[in-house]
Amino acid sequence: MSDKARLVVMISGNGSNLQAIIDAVEAGALPAQIVCVVSNKAKAYGLVRAEKHQIPTAVLSRKKGVSRAVYDAELGHFVANFQPDWVVLAGWMLVLSLEFLRFFPNRVINLHPALPGQFPGTHAIERAFAAYQRGELSQTGIMVHLVPDEGIDDGPVLATRTVPILPHDTLDSLEERTHATEHQLLVDVLRRLIQGVIDVPL
Ligand code: GRF
């Protein structure tokens, strides 16, 4: 029997945050095992990252004609079979309904590259940078939160970090700084959840 937390990591793309979790697990810095990486996209580079580390992967795409409710329920059953302690949405680009979430109350966490309430949805960093250029904000940030329902990038906040925007920043440099901050915060939050330092009701 392993006393390591069981993680299912769900991705849709590059998987740099997945990589941060893999690296932390392999370095012994996170008492966890990734029991499966699930992608809704067959071409997600994160799948290659997982395979390089002998982590089981699965592609579950929503097929034409399949309702969201049916897809989410099937996805929920599939993920539940891995008996995860935590389901980590690390760049998972589909909104999950209660048909999925009901399997994992208080156990699904999401990462968003903006502060709570800011820029929900896609292209958050780009929109933050545009707002900075218009003089509407002086910094941005990131957050990790629980996913209780279908709210987009919304839910009980577990942790935030601010990310400064510097005068010489380009969108690329801001994205790089934001992602580097995400990689640290996601691993840090997972460690604290697993150790029970962050209290989440079971
Ligand atoms: C991250 O910025 C995350 O906050 C957002 O999607 C991006 C995923 O990046 N939800 P990656 O696939 O982990 O590199």
PDB file of C-alpha atoms and ligand atoms in Angstrom:
ATOM      1  CA  MET A   1       0.000   0.000   0.000  1.00  0.00           C
ATOM      2  CA  SER A   2       1.264   3.419  -0.932  1.00  0.00           C
ATOM      3  CA  ASP A   3       0.599   6.391   1.296  1.00  0.00           C
ATOM      4  CA  LYS A   4       1.094   8.710  -1.631  1.00  0.00           C
ATOM      5  CA  ALA A   5      -1.787  10.839  -2.795  1.00  0.00           C
ATOM      6  CA  ARG A   6      -3.300   9.677  -6.045  1.00  0.00           C
ATOM      7  CA  LEU A   7      -3.536  12.397  -8.672  1.00  0.00           C
ATOM      8  CA  VAL A   8      -5.382  12.416 -11.958  1.00  0.00           C
ATOM      9  CA  VAL A   9      -4.128  15.345 -14.023  1.00  0.00           C
ATOM     10  CA  MET A  10      -6.390  16.595 -16.803  1.00  0.00           C
ATOM     11  CA  ILE A  11      -4.904  18.523 -19.698  1.00  0.00           C
ATOM     12  CA  SER A  12      -5.744  19.825 -23.149  1.00  0.00           C
ATOM     13  CA  GLY A  13      -2.408  21.086 -24.402  1.00  0.00           C
ATOM     14  CA  ASN A  14       1.215  21.793 -23.637  1.00  0.00           C
ATOM     15  CA  GLY A  15       1.266  20.374 -20.122  1.00  0.00           C
ATOM     16  CA  SER A  16       3.997  22.538 -18.618  1.00  0.00           C
ATOM     17  CA  ASN A  17       2.118  22.481 -15.306  1.00  0.00           C
ATOM     18  CA  LEU A  18       1.827  18.711 -15.583  1.00  0.00           C
ATOM     19  CA  GLN A  19       5.613  18.713 -16.069  1.00  0.00           C
ATOM     20  CA  ALA A  20       6.045  20.741 -12.883  1.00  0.00           C
ATOM     21  CA  ILE A  21       4.041  18.115 -10.973  1.00  0.00           C
ATOM     22  CA  ILE A  22       5.999  15.263 -12.568  1.00  0.00           C
ATOM     23  CA  ASP A  23       9.301  16.938 -11.666  1.00  0.00           C
ATOM     24  CA  ALA A  24       8.199  17.563  -8.075  1.00  0.00           C
ATOM     25  CA  VAL A  25       7.059  13.949  -7.672  1.00  0.00           C
ATOM     26  CA  GLU A  26      10.314  12.636  -9.105  1.00  0.00           C
ATOM     27  CA  ALA A  27      12.378  14.949  -6.927  1.00  0.00           C
ATOM     28  CA  GLY A  28      10.580  13.603  -3.853  1.00  0.00           C
ATOM     29  CA  ALA A  29       9.128  17.054  -3.179  1.00  0.00           C
ATOM     30  CA  LEU A  30       5.503  15.964  -3.545  1.00  0.00           C
ATOM     31  CA  PRO A  31       4.193  12.830  -1.803  1.00  0.00           C
ATOM     32  CA  ALA A  32       2.001  11.871  -4.718  1.00  0.00           C
ATOM     33  CA  GLN A  33       1.736   9.614  -7.718  1.00  0.00           C
ATOM     34  CA  ILE A  34       0.121  10.594 -10.976  1.00  0.00           C
ATOM     35  CA  VAL A  35      -2.146   7.641 -11.655  1.00  0.00           C
ATOM     36  CA  CYS A  36      -3.369   8.932 -15.004  1.00  0.00           C
ATOM     37  CA  VAL A  37      -3.081  11.912 -17.313  1.00  0.00           C
ATOM     38  CA  VAL A  38      -6.335  12.477 -19.172  1.00  0.00           C
ATOM     39  CA  SER A  39      -6.540  14.671 -22.244  1.00  0.00           C
ATOM     40  CA  ASN A  40      -9.497  15.629 -24.386  1.00  0.00           C
ATOM     41  CA  LYS A  41      -7.078  16.259 -27.269  1.00  0.00           C
ATOM     42  CA  ALA A  42      -5.121  13.435 -28.881  1.00  0.00           C
ATOM     43  CA  LYS A  43      -2.344  15.827 -29.903  1.00  0.00           C
ATOM     44  CA  ALA A  44      -1.801  17.446 -26.507  1.00  0.00           C
ATOM     45  CA  TYR A  45       1.949  17.649 -25.912  1.00  0.00           C
ATOM     46  CA  GLY A  46       1.344  16.878 -22.256  1.00  0.00           C
ATOM     47  CA  LEU A  47       0.620  13.280 -23.282  1.00  0.00           C
ATOM     48  CA  VAL A  48       4.163  12.993 -24.636  1.00  0.00           C
ATOM     49  CA  ARG A  49       5.509  14.398 -21.384  1.00  0.00           C
ATOM     50  CA  ALA A  50       3.567  11.787 -19.397  1.00  0.00           C
ATOM     51  CA  GLU A  51       4.637   8.917 -21.632  1.00  0.00           C
ATOM     52  CA  LYS A  52       8.289   9.920 -21.236  1.00  0.00           C
ATOM     53  CA  HIS A  53       7.824   9.285 -17.530  1.00  0.00           C
ATOM     54  CA  GLN A  54       5.848   6.044 -17.918  1.00  0.00           C
ATOM     55  CA  ILE A  55       2.676   7.645 -16.602  1.00  0.00           C
ATOM     56  CA  PRO A  56      -0.563   6.103 -17.898  1.00  0.00           C
ATOM     57  CA  THR A  57      -2.426   8.340 -20.318  1.00  0.00           C
ATOM     58  CA  ALA A  58      -5.892   8.398 -21.797  1.00  0.00           C
ATOM     59  CA  VAL A  59      -7.535  10.483 -24.493  1.00  0.00           C
ATOM     60  CA  LEU A  60     -11.231  11.032 -24.009  1.00  0.00           C
ATOM     61  CA  SER A  61     -12.604  13.362 -26.634  1.00  0.00           C
ATOM     62  CA  ARG A  62     -16.208  14.361 -26.903  1.00  0.00           C
ATOM     63  CA  LYS A  63     -17.526  12.790 -30.061  1.00  0.00           C
ATOM     64  CA  LYS A  64     -20.007  14.451 -32.372  1.00  0.00           C
ATOM     65  CA  GLY A  65     -23.580  13.853 -31.316  1.00  0.00           C
ATOM     66  CA  VAL A  66     -22.667  13.006 -27.718  1.00  0.00           C
ATOM     67  CA  SER A  67     -24.255  15.429 -25.282  1.00  0.00           C
ATOM     68  CA  ARG A  68     -22.135  17.234 -22.763  1.00  0.00           C
ATOM     69  CA  ALA A  69     -24.023  15.518 -19.940  1.00  0.00           C
ATOM     70  CA  VAL A  70     -23.240  12.066 -21.316  1.00  0.00           C
ATOM     71  CA  TYR A  71     -19.611  12.953 -22.035  1.00  0.00           C
ATOM     72  CA  ASP A  72     -19.092  14.401 -18.583  1.00  0.00           C
ATOM     73  CA  ALA A  73     -20.698  11.393 -16.893  1.00  0.00           C
ATOM     74  CA  GLU A  74     -18.490   8.992 -18.871  1.00  0.00           C
ATOM     75  CA  LEU A  75     -15.443  11.082 -18.066  1.00  0.00           C
ATOM     76  CA  GLY A  76     -16.436  11.083 -14.397  1.00  0.00           C
ATOM     77  CA  HIS A  77     -16.777   7.300 -14.301  1.00  0.00           C
ATOM     78  CA  PHE A  78     -13.459   6.895 -16.091  1.00  0.00           C
ATOM     79  CA  VAL A  79     -11.572   9.186 -13.726  1.00  0.00           C
ATOM     80  CA  ALA A  80     -13.325   7.807 -10.640  1.00  0.00           C
ATOM     81  CA  ASN A  81     -12.008   4.329 -11.508  1.00  0.00           C
ATOM     82  CA  PHE A  82      -8.528   5.626 -10.685  1.00  0.00           C
ATOM     83  CA  GLN A  83      -9.732   6.527  -7.182  1.00  0.00           C
ATOM     84  CA  PRO A  84      -7.977   9.881  -7.195  1.00  0.00           C
ATOM     85  CA  ASP A  85      -7.456  11.856  -4.023  1.00  0.00           C
ATOM     86  CA  TRP A  86      -7.203  14.968  -6.188  1.00  0.00           C
ATOM     87  CA  VAL A  87      -8.243  15.762  -9.727  1.00  0.00           C
ATOM     88  CA  VAL A  88      -6.018  18.498 -11.093  1.00  0.00           C
ATOM     89  CA  LEU A  89      -7.193  20.608 -14.020  1.00  0.00           C
ATOM     90  CA  ALA A  90      -3.866  21.752 -15.437  1.00  0.00           C
ATOM     91  CA  GLY A  91      -4.824  23.455 -18.659  1.00  0.00           C
ATOM     92  CA  TRP A  92      -8.019  21.430 -19.153  1.00  0.00           C
ATOM     93  CA  MET A  93      -9.982  23.602 -21.557  1.00  0.00           C
ATOM     94  CA  LEU A  94     -13.517  22.241 -21.228  1.00  0.00           C
ATOM     95  CA  VAL A  95     -16.027  23.454 -18.670  1.00  0.00           C
ATOM     96  CA  LEU A  96     -17.031  20.507 -16.483  1.00  0.00           C
ATOM     97  CA  SER A  97     -20.644  20.107 -15.436  1.00  0.00           C
ATOM     98  CA  LEU A  98     -21.981  18.529 -12.272  1.00  0.00           C
ATOM     99  CA  GLU A  99     -22.318  15.252 -14.186  1.00  0.00           C
ATOM    100  CA  PHE A 100     -18.552  15.072 -13.755  1.00  0.00           C
ATOM    101  CA  LEU A 101     -18.008  17.124 -10.618  1.00  0.00           C
ATOM    102  CA  ARG A 102     -20.479  15.169  -8.477  1.00  0.00           C
ATOM    103  CA  PHE A 103     -17.974  12.289  -8.403  1.00  0.00           C
ATOM    104  CA  PHE A 104     -15.320  14.438  -6.734  1.00  0.00           C
ATOM    105  CA  PRO A 105     -16.806  16.949  -4.294  1.00  0.00           C
ATOM    106  CA  ASN A 106     -14.111  19.337  -3.034  1.00  0.00           C
ATOM    107  CA  ARG A 107     -11.506  17.306  -4.855  1.00  0.00           C
ATOM    108  CA  VAL A 108     -11.182  19.077  -8.209  1.00  0.00           C
ATOM    109  CA  ILE A 109      -8.715  21.929  -8.382  1.00  0.00           C
ATOM    110  CA  ASN A 110      -8.095  24.348 -11.216  1.00  0.00           C
ATOM    111  CA  LEU A 111      -5.310  26.720 -12.076  1.00  0.00           C
ATOM    112  CA  HIS A 112      -6.071  30.078 -13.653  1.00  0.00           C
ATOM    113  CA  PRO A 113      -3.478  32.604 -14.861  1.00  0.00           C
ATOM    114  CA  ALA A 114      -5.161  35.615 -13.307  1.00  0.00           C
ATOM    115  CA  LEU A 115      -6.298  36.739  -9.881  1.00  0.00           C
ATOM    116  CA  PRO A 116      -9.749  35.790  -8.518  1.00  0.00           C
ATOM    117  CA  GLY A 117     -12.539  37.358 -10.533  1.00  0.00           C
ATOM    118  CA  GLN A 118     -10.187  38.568 -13.250  1.00  0.00           C
ATOM    119  CA  PHE A 119     -10.191  37.507 -16.884  1.00  0.00           C
ATOM    120  CA  PRO A 120     -12.083  34.206 -16.602  1.00  0.00           C
ATOM    121  CA  GLY A 121     -11.830  32.024 -19.693  1.00  0.00           C
ATOM    122  CA  THR A 122      -9.136  31.847 -22.322  1.00  0.00           C
ATOM    123  CA  HIS A 123      -6.323  34.317 -23.117  1.00  0.00           C
ATOM    124  CA  ALA A 124      -6.285  35.649 -19.567  1.00  0.00           C
ATOM    125  CA  ILE A 125      -2.634  36.737 -19.686  1.00  0.00           C
ATOM    126  CA  GLU A 126      -3.124  38.503 -22.991  1.00  0.00           C
ATOM    127  CA  ARG A 127      -6.147  40.318 -21.631  1.00  0.00           C
ATOM    128  CA  ALA A 128      -4.294  41.290 -18.461  1.00  0.00           C
ATOM    129  CA  PHE A 129      -1.422  42.659 -20.528  1.00  0.00           C
ATOM    130  CA  ALA A 130      -3.829  44.672 -22.693  1.00  0.00           C
ATOM    131  CA  ALA A 131      -5.479  46.059 -19.541  1.00  0.00           C
ATOM    132  CA  TYR A 132      -2.018  47.035 -18.219  1.00  0.00           C
ATOM    133  CA  GLN A 133      -1.238  48.814 -21.475  1.00  0.00           C
ATOM    134  CA  ARG A 134      -4.481  50.757 -21.138  1.00  0.00           C
ATOM    135  CA  GLY A 135      -3.397  51.749 -17.628  1.00  0.00           C
ATOM    136  CA  GLU A 136      -6.157  49.755 -15.965  1.00  0.00           C
ATOM    137  CA  LEU A 137      -3.959  47.592 -13.746  1.00  0.00           C
ATOM    138  CA  SER A 138      -0.391  47.519 -12.503  1.00  0.00           C
ATOM    139  CA  GLN A 139       0.001  43.833 -11.787  1.00  0.00           C
ATOM    140  CA  THR A 140      -1.673  40.547 -12.492  1.00  0.00           C
ATOM    141  CA  GLY A 141      -1.465  37.151 -10.841  1.00  0.00           C
ATOM    142  CA  ILE A 142      -2.593  33.576 -10.706  1.00  0.00           C
ATOM    143  CA  MET A 143      -4.843  31.473  -8.560  1.00  0.00           C
ATOM    144  CA  VAL A 144      -5.592  27.885  -7.639  1.00  0.00           C
ATOM    145  CA  HIS A 145      -9.169  27.184  -6.669  1.00  0.00           C
ATOM    146  CA  LEU A 146     -11.643  24.400  -6.032  1.00  0.00           C
ATOM    147  CA  VAL A 147     -14.150  23.669  -8.770  1.00  0.00           C
ATOM    148  CA  PRO A 148     -17.560  23.223  -7.139  1.00  0.00           C
ATOM    149  CA  ASP A 149     -19.703  23.882 -10.183  1.00  0.00           C
ATOM    150  CA  GLU A 150     -19.724  25.113 -13.763  1.00  0.00           C
ATOM    151  CA  GLY A 151     -18.502  28.594 -12.923  1.00  0.00           C
ATOM    152  CA  ILE A 152     -15.621  29.424 -15.239  1.00  0.00           C
ATOM    153  CA  ASP A 153     -12.343  29.936 -13.379  1.00  0.00           C
ATOM    154  CA  ASP A 154     -14.398  30.535 -10.272  1.00  0.00           C
ATOM    155  CA  GLY A 155     -14.720  28.756  -6.943  1.00  0.00           C
ATOM    156  CA  PRO A 156     -13.279  28.715  -3.416  1.00  0.00           C
ATOM    157  CA  VAL A 157      -9.777  30.126  -3.674  1.00  0.00           C
ATOM    158  CA  LEU A 158      -6.975  27.970  -2.261  1.00  0.00           C
ATOM    159  CA  ALA A 159      -4.060  30.281  -3.047  1.00  0.00           C
ATOM    160  CA  THR A 160      -3.083  33.269  -5.115  1.00  0.00           C
ATOM    161  CA  ARG A 161       0.189  34.881  -6.169  1.00  0.00           C
ATOM    162  CA  THR A 162       0.611  38.254  -7.702  1.00  0.00           C
ATOM    163  CA  VAL A 163       2.733  38.613 -10.821  1.00  0.00           C
ATOM    164  CA  PRO A 164       4.262  42.019 -11.453  1.00  0.00           C
ATOM    165  CA  ILE A 165       4.045  43.600 -14.884  1.00  0.00           C
ATOM    166  CA  LEU A 166       7.266  45.436 -15.680  1.00  0.00           C
ATOM    167  CA  PRO A 167       7.685  48.450 -17.963  1.00  0.00           C
ATOM    168  CA  HIS A 168       9.817  46.522 -20.467  1.00  0.00           C
ATOM    169  CA  ASP A 169       7.477  43.519 -20.540  1.00  0.00           C
ATOM    170  CA  THR A 170       6.216  42.035 -23.771  1.00  0.00           C
ATOM    171  CA  LEU A 171       3.325  39.600 -23.842  1.00  0.00           C
ATOM    172  CA  ASP A 172       5.905  36.813 -24.158  1.00  0.00           C
ATOM    173  CA  SER A 173       7.891  37.870 -21.116  1.00  0.00           C
ATOM    174  CA  LEU A 174       4.732  38.307 -19.046  1.00  0.00           C
ATOM    175  CA  GLU A 175       3.505  34.882 -20.130  1.00  0.00           C
ATOM    176  CA  GLU A 176       6.828  33.348 -19.199  1.00  0.00           C
ATOM    177  CA  ARG A 177       6.799  34.937 -15.741  1.00  0.00           C
ATOM    178  CA  THR A 178       3.177  33.989 -15.179  1.00  0.00           C
ATOM    179  CA  HIS A 179       3.712  30.359 -16.168  1.00  0.00           C
ATOM    180  CA  ALA A 180       6.839  30.060 -14.020  1.00  0.00           C
ATOM    181  CA  THR A 181       4.800  31.338 -11.077  1.00  0.00           C
ATOM    182  CA  GLU A 182       2.026  28.851 -11.858  1.00  0.00           C
ATOM    183  CA  HIS A 183       4.450  25.940 -11.867  1.00  0.00           C
ATOM    184  CA  GLN A 184       5.563  26.818  -8.352  1.00  0.00           C
ATOM    185  CA  LEU A 185       2.159  27.623  -6.919  1.00  0.00           C
ATOM    186  CA  LEU A 186       0.406  24.542  -8.265  1.00  0.00           C
ATOM    187  CA  VAL A 187       2.982  22.211  -6.744  1.00  0.00           C
ATOM    188  CA  ASP A 188       2.966  24.193  -3.515  1.00  0.00           C
ATOM    189  CA  VAL A 189      -0.835  24.013  -3.203  1.00  0.00           C
ATOM    190  CA  LEU A 190      -0.873  20.305  -3.987  1.00  0.00           C
ATOM    191  CA  ARG A 191       1.756  19.675  -1.325  1.00  0.00           C
ATOM    192  CA  ARG A 192      -0.227  21.624   1.242  1.00  0.00           C
ATOM    193  CA  LEU A 193      -3.484  19.871   0.304  1.00  0.00           C
ATOM    194  CA  ILE A 194      -1.849  16.458   0.550  1.00  0.00           C
ATOM    195  CA  GLN A 195      -0.270  17.328   3.888  1.00  0.00           C
ATOM    196  CA  GLY A 196      -3.588  18.666   5.162  1.00  0.00           C
ATOM    197  CA  VAL A 197      -2.140  22.121   5.698  1.00  0.00           C
ATOM    198  CA  ILE A 198      -4.918  23.569   3.577  1.00  0.00           C
ATOM    199  CA  ASP A 199      -8.141  22.351   5.070  1.00  0.00           C
ATOM    200  CA  VAL A 200     -10.728  21.239   2.558  1.00  0.00           C
ATOM    201  CA  PRO A 201     -13.831  19.392   3.765  1.00  0.00           C
ATOM    202  CA  LEU A 202     -14.014  15.760   2.663  1.00  0.00           C
TER     203      LEU A 202
HETATM  204  C1  GRF B   1      -2.099  27.604 -17.721  1.00  0.00           C
HETATM  205  O1  GRF B   1      -1.821  28.956 -17.913  1.00  0.00           O
HETATM  206  C2  GRF B   1      -3.293  27.430 -16.818  1.00  0.00           C
HETATM  207  O2  GRF B   1      -3.412  28.405 -15.850  1.00  0.00           O
HETATM  208  C3  GRF B   1      -4.440  27.538 -17.774  1.00  0.00           C
HETATM  209  O3  GRF B   1      -3.989  26.861 -18.925  1.00  0.00           O
HETATM  210  C4  GRF B   1      -2.569  26.956 -19.012  1.00  0.00           C
HETATM  211  C5  GRF B   1      -2.025  25.562 -19.189  1.00  0.00           C
HETATM  212  O4  GRF B   1      -0.654  25.562 -19.512  1.00  0.00           O
HETATM  213  N1  GRF B   1      -5.650  27.008 -17.191  1.00  0.00           N
HETATM  214  P1  GRF B   1       0.132  24.185 -19.607  1.00  0.00           P
HETATM  215  O5  GRF B   1      -0.640  23.297 -20.574  1.00  0.00           O
HETATM  216  O6  GRF B   1       0.198  23.585 -18.242  1.00  0.00           O
HETATM  217  O7  GRF B   1       1.485  24.530 -20.133  1.00  0.00           O
END
